[in-house]
Amino acid sequence: MFAILRKEINSFFASPIGYLVIALFLLLNGLILWLFKGEFNILDNGFADLSSFFLLAPWVLIFLIPAVSMRSFSDEKKQGTLELLLTKPIPLFNIVLGKYLGAFILILIALLPTLLYVYTVYQLGNPIGNLDVGSTLGSYFGLLFLVAAYTAIGVFTSTLSDNQIVAFISAVFICIVFYIGFEGIADIFSSMFVEQLGMSTHYKSMSRGVLDTRDILYFLSVTLFFLILTSKRITTKGLQKKEVLLLSFLFIGLLAINAISNNHYERFDLTSDKRYTISDSALNIIDDVASPILIDVFLEGEGFPSEFRRLQLETKQILEEFASHNKHIVFHFIDPLADEANREANIQKLNNRGLTPMQLSVEENGKSSQAVIFPWALASYNDVTVTIPLVKNKIGATQQELVSHSVQHLEYAFADGFSKLVNPRNKKVAFLIGNGELKGRYIEDFLKTISEYYNLAPFTLDSIANNPERTLNQLKDFDLIVSAKPTEAFTENEKFVLDQYTMSGGKSLWLIDAVAMEKDSLYNTGKSVAIARDLNLTDFFFKYGVRINPVLINDLYSAPITLAIGEGSEARFQQFPWFYSPLVNPEGHHPIVNNINLVKFDFANQIDTLKNSVQKTILLQSSILSKTDGTPREISLEMTTMEPDPKLYNKPHQPMAVLLEGEFTSVYNNRVKPFPLSKEKNTSKPTKMIVVADGDVIKNELGKNGPIELGFDRSSGQLYGNKEFLLNAVNYLLDDNGLINIRSKEIEVSFLDYQKVGLEKTKWQLFNILLPLVILGVFGFVFNFYRKKKYAR
């Protein structure tokens, strides 16, 4: 076998045809990937990966491999040396294996110079080295398995005729059928089984950097089948009836093994961020889905910037992962702007559903243009439809950063959408009223948002005065209570009921203003006095481990205030700095705040955390340039004209939102109880609580037509992350299946350094087009030099 292997390699490189074939392969790859304009151009795409190469390679190899393998047996037949070879004391399969390995190694030698592409992307990454080595390695593994199958087919077709051209054409045809033919047939018959017979599905999975035993077994099966078929073809007797029967059994056996492997398999995600490993909590949502979930993705069209082509690709891949887990996940990509005649009508329909378009800047060849996309998906299940946003907004983010945030958010976005469709609303949330909390119209947008997940109801503590135990039992029916900016003090009876609710494992979200100060007062009179607000909750929170101090956070990183300048017809609106509206940029990786937009506060207070057994996590805090202002204090709009002194802002990172988790000790432990209870508890079950030192975080503005979206600031046109923060907070407090933890998954989209690419483009084009050819030439010179020297002796 090894003698045949050496003979194949020597004969290939002894002929100029061998060098010509490899040179054409390298030149074609180099031109398409580095020079020619198009979707495969790595420099134009701007991503620090080799996905373009791994998408192009199967098509180039479809012609390269048959060109290398076509002479394996057809040349032996033509020269009449096949019969002589068969008389040697070598098993038939070893002869085939020698020829096969010879061709396979030649293809590997042709692929070796493509490692220069890896080096180039590594050097051009932003920063240098920003390349997912694990994913690239996994993709090369996938390419090797594809090469193995192609080569087996090529060696087999070389037995069909003594004409190399016939062998070449036959190999190309069979490779094309196996690569995309079954996929086309599967589209016609909507058959997943037929699709799995083709190479494309298996290769695309592996080319992302995911090694799946099902894919590996498939390629090994195809390779083995064609090698055995080749060994039967080269016999002088031809195929006997018994051998045909054995081949049939082999084919059926390989099909059966592959079918069984669908139920028993291992999967290895080699990507550094495990982006193609969907969490169990997300997959559990669709485990029992027995009818189709139909997903229409509107992220389709022409003229997308490279960043959004990546978002499109990542969306498709994550949906493929969901679909591979449950065949009832069916998705389609739609271009809503493709039909010029109905374009405006389609845009209006999507707008009516709340699917707003997004305008993008496209930079190409030094020219700027605009493109409009709809980064949304609609998912339908059993006559219910939900919208799924595909873009994750971030104030001040570039398009690259926007896509990075969006890709990281995709798994959660789809899992959350599926959860809305599949899971019934079986948890109850009580919004406390009766202590001066915000009226319904001021929290209407948030109520509407979480009503998609939970059952909501108002709850008053007034009945505690007459029957406190019954009130407590009614409160225990709720999984979560929300207190949205209370302004009236809680009685001891009310506090005891709330405390015992917590002791029973109840969760709570507190949005508290420890200082009485409203913007409306400022707008009306130009000045107001901020004073401490006594809600009689100091000992309540102190026992649990936090203290809300009656001070105001003054932060240089803040949202502006809009004021009218001038009078009458000459009045105009102008924005001024306003340091009592801190903008908090969440920097933690906790799932509640990970990858969310800036959160806007108004007259926020500072929280101290105290030592006890309860675990505390600071979710939101002020910036590095912040301080605290004590109360009482006069607040005036004239402050907008004063230049701040940065030296005074020397109290950075003041906590403004804290998560408490664990077993709480009762506020009334070892104290006289306000009233007797039949089952009083002094230590809670494991539970959670979130305290936010600002009640206005949940408050939406009111427009002419009703409430405006929470977090939207009409004066600046900015949409802040208040709603997402609060929704995540509620989901985290109530989430039993860990879905919210998907948010902490970090996925990084690697980009090339655009500036470096622009400056060094020609250098790297020459490097990747000419250097592989130079290496091939040097190899050929050295190989033939030693070959001549060897045979000259």
Coordinates of N, CA, C and O in Angstrom, one line a residue, residues 551-649:
V551 N -30.1 61.2 49.9 CA -29.2 62.1 49.2 C -29.5 61.9 47.7 O -30.1 60.9 47.3
L552 N -29.1 62.9 47.0 CA -29.3 62.9 45.5 C -27.9 62.6 44.8 O -26.9 63.1 45.2
I553 N -28.0 61.7 43.8 CA -26.8 61.4 43.0 C -26.6 62.5 42.0 O -27.6 62.9 41.2
N554 N -25.5 63.2 42.0 CA -25.1 64.2 41.1 C -24.0 63.7 40.2 O -22.9 63.4 40.7
D555 N -24.3 63.5 38.9 CA -23.4 62.7 38.0 C -23.2 63.5 36.8 O -24.1 64.0 36.1
L556 N -21.9 63.7 36.4 CA -21.6 64.4 35.2 C -22.0 63.7 33.9 O -22.2 64.2 32.9
Y557 N -22.1 62.3 34.1 CA -22.5 61.5 32.9 C -24.1 61.4 33.1 O -24.5 60.5 33.8
S558 N -24.8 62.3 32.4 CA -26.2 62.4 32.7 C -27.0 62.8 31.4 O -26.4 63.2 30.4
A559 N -28.3 62.7 31.5 CA -29.1 63.1 30.4 C -29.4 64.6 30.5 O -29.5 65.1 31.6
P560 N -29.5 65.2 29.3 CA -29.8 66.7 29.4 C -31.2 67.0 29.7 O -32.1 66.1 29.7
I561 N -31.5 68.2 30.1 CA -32.9 68.7 30.3 C -33.2 69.7 29.2 O -32.3 70.4 28.8
T562 N -34.4 69.6 28.7 CA -34.9 70.5 27.6 C -35.7 71.6 28.2 O -36.7 71.4 28.9
L563 N -35.3 72.9 28.0 CA -36.0 74.1 28.5 C -36.3 75.0 27.3 O -35.6 75.0 26.3
A564 N -37.4 75.8 27.5 CA -37.8 76.8 26.5 C -37.0 78.0 26.8 O -37.0 78.6 27.9
I565 N -36.4 78.6 25.7 CA -35.6 79.8 25.8 C -36.4 80.9 24.9 O -36.7 80.6 23.8
G566 N -36.5 82.0 25.5 CA -37.2 83.1 24.8 C -38.7 83.1 25.1 O -39.2 82.2 25.9
E567 N -39.4 84.1 24.6 CA -40.9 84.2 24.9 C -41.7 84.3 23.6 O -41.2 84.7 22.5
G568 N -42.9 83.9 23.7 CA -43.9 84.0 22.6 C -43.4 83.3 21.4 O -43.0 82.1 21.4
S569 N -43.5 83.9 20.2 CA -43.2 83.3 19.0 C -41.7 83.0 18.8 O -41.3 82.2 17.9
E570 N -40.9 83.7 19.6 CA -39.5 83.5 19.5 C -38.9 82.4 20.4 O -37.7 82.2 20.5
A571 N -39.9 81.8 21.1 CA -39.4 80.7 22.1 C -38.9 79.5 21.3 O -39.4 79.2 20.3
R572 N -37.9 78.9 21.8 CA -37.3 77.7 21.2 C -36.8 76.8 22.3 O -36.5 77.3 23.4
F573 N -36.8 75.6 22.0 CA -36.3 74.6 23.0 C -34.8 74.3 22.8 O -34.3 74.2 21.7
Q574 N -34.2 74.2 24.0 CA -32.7 74.0 24.0 C -32.4 73.0 25.1 O -33.0 73.0 26.2
Q575 N -31.4 72.1 24.8 CA -31.0 71.2 25.8 C -29.8 71.7 26.7 O -28.9 72.3 26.1
F576 N -29.9 71.5 28.0 CA -28.8 71.9 28.9 C -28.4 70.7 29.7 O -29.1 69.8 30.0
P577 N -27.2 70.7 30.2 CA -26.7 69.7 31.1 C -27.6 69.6 32.4 O -27.9 70.7 32.9
W578 N -27.9 68.4 32.8 CA -28.7 68.3 34.0 C -28.2 67.1 34.8 O -28.4 65.9 34.4
F579 N -27.4 67.3 35.9 CA -26.6 66.3 36.5 C -27.4 65.5 37.5 O -26.9 64.6 38.2
Y580 N -28.7 65.8 37.7 CA -29.6 65.0 38.5 C -30.4 63.9 37.7 O -31.3 63.3 38.3
S581 N -30.0 63.7 36.5 CA -30.6 62.7 35.7 C -29.5 61.7 35.2 O -29.1 61.7 34.0
P582 N -28.9 61.0 36.1 CA -27.7 60.1 35.8 C -28.1 59.1 34.7 O -29.2 58.5 34.7
L583 N -27.2 58.9 33.8 CA -27.3 57.8 32.8 C -26.3 56.7 33.2 O -25.1 56.9 33.2
V584 N -26.9 55.6 33.5 CA -26.0 54.5 34.0 C -25.7 53.5 32.9 O -26.6 53.0 32.2
N585 N -24.5 53.3 32.6 CA -24.0 52.4 31.6 C -23.7 51.1 32.4 O -22.6 51.0 33.0
P586 N -24.6 50.1 32.3 CA -24.3 48.8 33.0 C -23.0 48.1 32.5 O -22.9 47.8 31.4
E587 N -22.1 47.9 33.5 CA -20.8 47.3 33.1 C -20.7 45.9 33.6 O -19.7 45.2 33.3
G588 N -21.6 45.5 34.4 CA -21.6 44.1 35.0 C -22.0 43.1 34.0 O -22.6 43.4 32.9
H589 N -21.8 41.8 34.3 CA -22.2 40.7 33.5 C -23.3 39.9 34.0 O -23.6 38.8 33.6
H590 N -24.0 40.5 35.1 CA -25.1 39.8 35.6 C -26.2 39.8 34.5 O -26.4 40.7 33.8
P591 N -27.0 38.7 34.4 CA -28.0 38.6 33.3 C -29.0 39.7 33.3 O -29.6 40.0 32.3
I592 N -29.3 40.3 34.4 CA -30.2 41.4 34.5 C -29.8 42.6 33.7 O -30.5 43.3 33.0
V593 N -28.5 42.9 33.7 CA -27.9 44.1 33.1 C -27.0 43.9 32.0 O -26.6 44.8 31.3
N594 N -26.7 42.6 31.7 CA -25.7 42.3 30.6 C -26.3 42.8 29.3 O -27.4 42.4 28.9
N595 N -25.5 43.6 28.6 CA -25.8 43.9 27.2 C -27.1 44.7 27.1 O -27.8 44.6 26.1
I596 N -27.4 45.6 28.1 CA -28.6 46.4 27.9 C -28.1 47.9 27.7 O -27.0 48.3 27.9
N597 N -29.1 48.7 27.3 CA -28.8 50.1 26.9 C -28.6 50.9 28.2 O -28.9 50.4 29.3
L598 N -28.3 52.2 28.0 CA -28.1 53.1 29.2 C -29.5 53.2 29.9 O -30.5 53.2 29.3
V599 N -29.4 53.2 31.2 CA -30.6 53.3 32.1 C -30.7 54.8 32.6 O -29.7 55.3 33.2
K600 N -31.8 55.4 32.4 CA -32.0 56.8 32.8 C -32.7 56.9 34.2 O -33.7 56.3 34.4
F601 N -32.0 57.7 35.1 CA -32.6 57.9 36.4 C -33.0 59.4 36.5 O -32.5 60.2 35.8
D602 N -33.9 59.7 37.5 CA -34.2 61.1 37.8 C -34.2 61.3 39.3 O -35.0 60.6 40.0
F603 N -33.4 62.1 39.8 CA -33.3 62.4 41.3 C -33.1 61.1 42.0 O -33.9 60.8 42.9
A604 N -32.1 60.3 41.6 CA -31.9 59.0 42.2 C -31.1 59.2 43.5 O -30.5 60.2 43.8
N605 N -31.3 58.2 44.4 CA -30.6 58.2 45.7 C -29.5 57.1 45.7 O -29.4 56.3 44.8
Q606 N -28.8 57.1 46.8 CA -27.6 56.2 46.9 C -28.0 55.1 47.9 O -28.7 55.3 48.9
I607 N -27.5 53.9 47.6 CA -27.8 52.7 48.5 C -26.5 52.3 49.1 O -25.4 52.1 48.5
D608 N -26.6 52.0 50.4 CA -25.5 51.4 51.2 C -25.8 49.9 51.3 O -27.0 49.5 51.6
T609 N -24.8 49.0 51.1 CA -25.0 47.6 51.4 C -24.4 47.3 52.8 O -23.3 47.7 53.1
L610 N -25.1 46.5 53.5 CA -24.7 46.1 54.9 C -24.3 44.7 55.0 O -24.9 43.8 54.3
K611 N -23.5 44.4 55.9 CA -23.0 43.0 56.1 C -24.1 42.1 56.8 O -24.5 42.5 57.9
N612 N -24.5 41.1 56.2 CA -25.3 40.0 56.8 C -25.2 38.8 55.9 O -24.4 38.8 54.9
S613 N -26.0 37.8 56.1 CA -25.9 36.5 55.4 C -26.5 36.6 54.0 O -26.3 35.7 53.2
V614 N -27.2 37.7 53.6 CA -27.8 37.8 52.3 C -26.8 38.2 51.3 O -26.0 39.1 51.5
Q615 N -26.8 37.5 50.1 CA -25.9 37.9 49.0 C -26.4 39.1 48.3 O -27.6 39.2 48.0
K616 N -25.5 40.0 48.1 CA -25.9 41.3 47.5 C -25.1 41.5 46.2 O -23.9 41.3 46.2
T617 N -25.8 41.9 45.1 CA -25.1 42.2 43.8 C -25.5 43.6 43.4 O -26.7 43.9 43.3
I618 N -24.5 44.5 43.2 CA -24.8 45.8 42.7 C -25.1 45.7 41.2 O -24.2 45.4 40.5
L619 N -26.3 46.1 40.8 CA -26.7 46.0 39.4 C -26.4 47.2 38.7 O -25.9 47.2 37.5
L620 N -26.7 48.4 39.3 CA -26.4 49.7 38.6 C -25.8 50.6 39.6 O -26.1 50.7 40.8
Q621 N -24.8 51.4 39.1 CA -24.1 52.4 39.9 C -23.8 53.6 39.1 O -23.7 53.6 37.8
S622 N -23.5 54.7 39.8 CA -23.2 56.0 39.1 C -21.8 55.9 38.4 O -21.1 54.9 38.6
S623 N -21.5 56.9 37.6 CA -20.2 56.9 36.9 C -19.1 57.2 37.8 O -19.2 57.5 39.0
I624 N -17.9 57.3 37.2 CA -16.7 57.6 38.0 C -16.7 59.1 38.4 O -16.0 59.5 39.3
L625 N -17.4 59.9 37.6 CA -17.5 61.4 38.0 C -18.9 61.7 38.6 O -19.8 62.2 37.9
S626 N -19.0 61.3 39.8 CA -20.3 61.5 40.5 C -20.0 61.9 42.0 O -18.9 61.7 42.5
K627 N -21.0 62.5 42.6 CA -21.0 62.8 44.0 C -22.4 62.7 44.6 O -23.4 62.4 43.8
T628 N -22.5 62.9 45.9 CA -23.9 62.9 46.5 C -24.1 64.3 47.1 O -23.3 64.9 47.7
D629 N -25.4 64.8 46.9 CA -25.8 66.0 47.5 C -26.8 65.7 48.6 O -27.8 65.1 48.4
G630 N -26.5 66.3 49.8 CA -27.4 66.0 50.9 C -28.7 66.8 50.8 O -28.9 67.7 50.0
T631 N -29.7 66.5 51.6 CA -31.0 67.2 51.6 C -31.3 67.6 53.1 O -30.7 67.0 54.0
P632 N -32.1 68.6 53.3 CA -32.8 69.4 52.3 C -31.9 70.2 51.4 O -30.9 70.7 51.9
R633 N -32.3 70.5 50.2 CA -31.5 71.2 49.3 C -32.4 71.9 48.2 O -33.4 71.3 47.7
E634 N -32.1 73.1 47.9 CA -32.8 73.8 46.9 C -32.3 73.4 45.5 O -31.1 73.5 45.3
I635 N -33.2 73.0 44.6 CA -32.8 72.7 43.3 C -33.4 73.7 42.4 O -34.6 74.0 42.4
S636 N -32.6 74.3 41.5 CA -33.0 75.4 40.6 C -32.6 75.1 39.2 O -31.5 74.5 38.9
L637 N -33.4 75.5 38.2 CA -33.0 75.4 36.8 C -31.9 76.2 36.5 O -31.2 76.0 35.4
E638 N -31.5 77.2 37.3 CA -30.4 78.1 37.0 C -29.1 77.2 37.1 O -28.0 77.7 36.6
M639 N -29.1 76.1 37.7 CA -28.0 75.2 37.8 C -27.5 74.8 36.4 O -26.3 74.5 36.3
T640 N -28.4 74.9 35.4 CA -28.0 74.4 34.1 C -26.9 75.4 33.5 O -26.3 75.0 32.5
T641 N -26.9 76.6 34.0 CA -25.9 77.6 33.4 C -24.6 77.6 34.2 O -23.7 78.3 33.8
M642 N -24.5 76.8 35.2 CA -23.3 76.8 36.1 C -22.3 75.7 35.6 O -22.7 74.6 35.2
E643 N -21.0 76.1 35.5 CA -20.0 75.1 35.1 C -19.6 74.3 36.2 O -19.2 74.8 37.3
P644 N -19.7 72.9 36.1 CA -19.4 72.1 37.2 C -17.8 72.0 37.4 O -17.1 72.1 36.5
D645 N -17.4 71.8 38.7 CA -16.0 71.6 39.0 C -15.8 70.1 39.1 O -16.2 69.4 40.1
P646 N -15.1 69.5 38.2 CA -14.8 68.0 38.2 C -14.2 67.5 39.5 O -14.3 66.4 39.9
K647 N -13.4 68.4 40.1 CA -12.7 68.0 41.4 C -13.7 67.6 42.5 O -13.3 66.9 43.4
L648 N -14.9 68.2 42.4 CA -15.9 67.9 43.5 C -16.6 66.6 43.3 O -17.2 66.1 44.2
Y649 N -16.4 66.1 42.1 CA -17.1 64.8 41.8 C -16.2 63.6 42.1 O -15.6 63.0 41.3

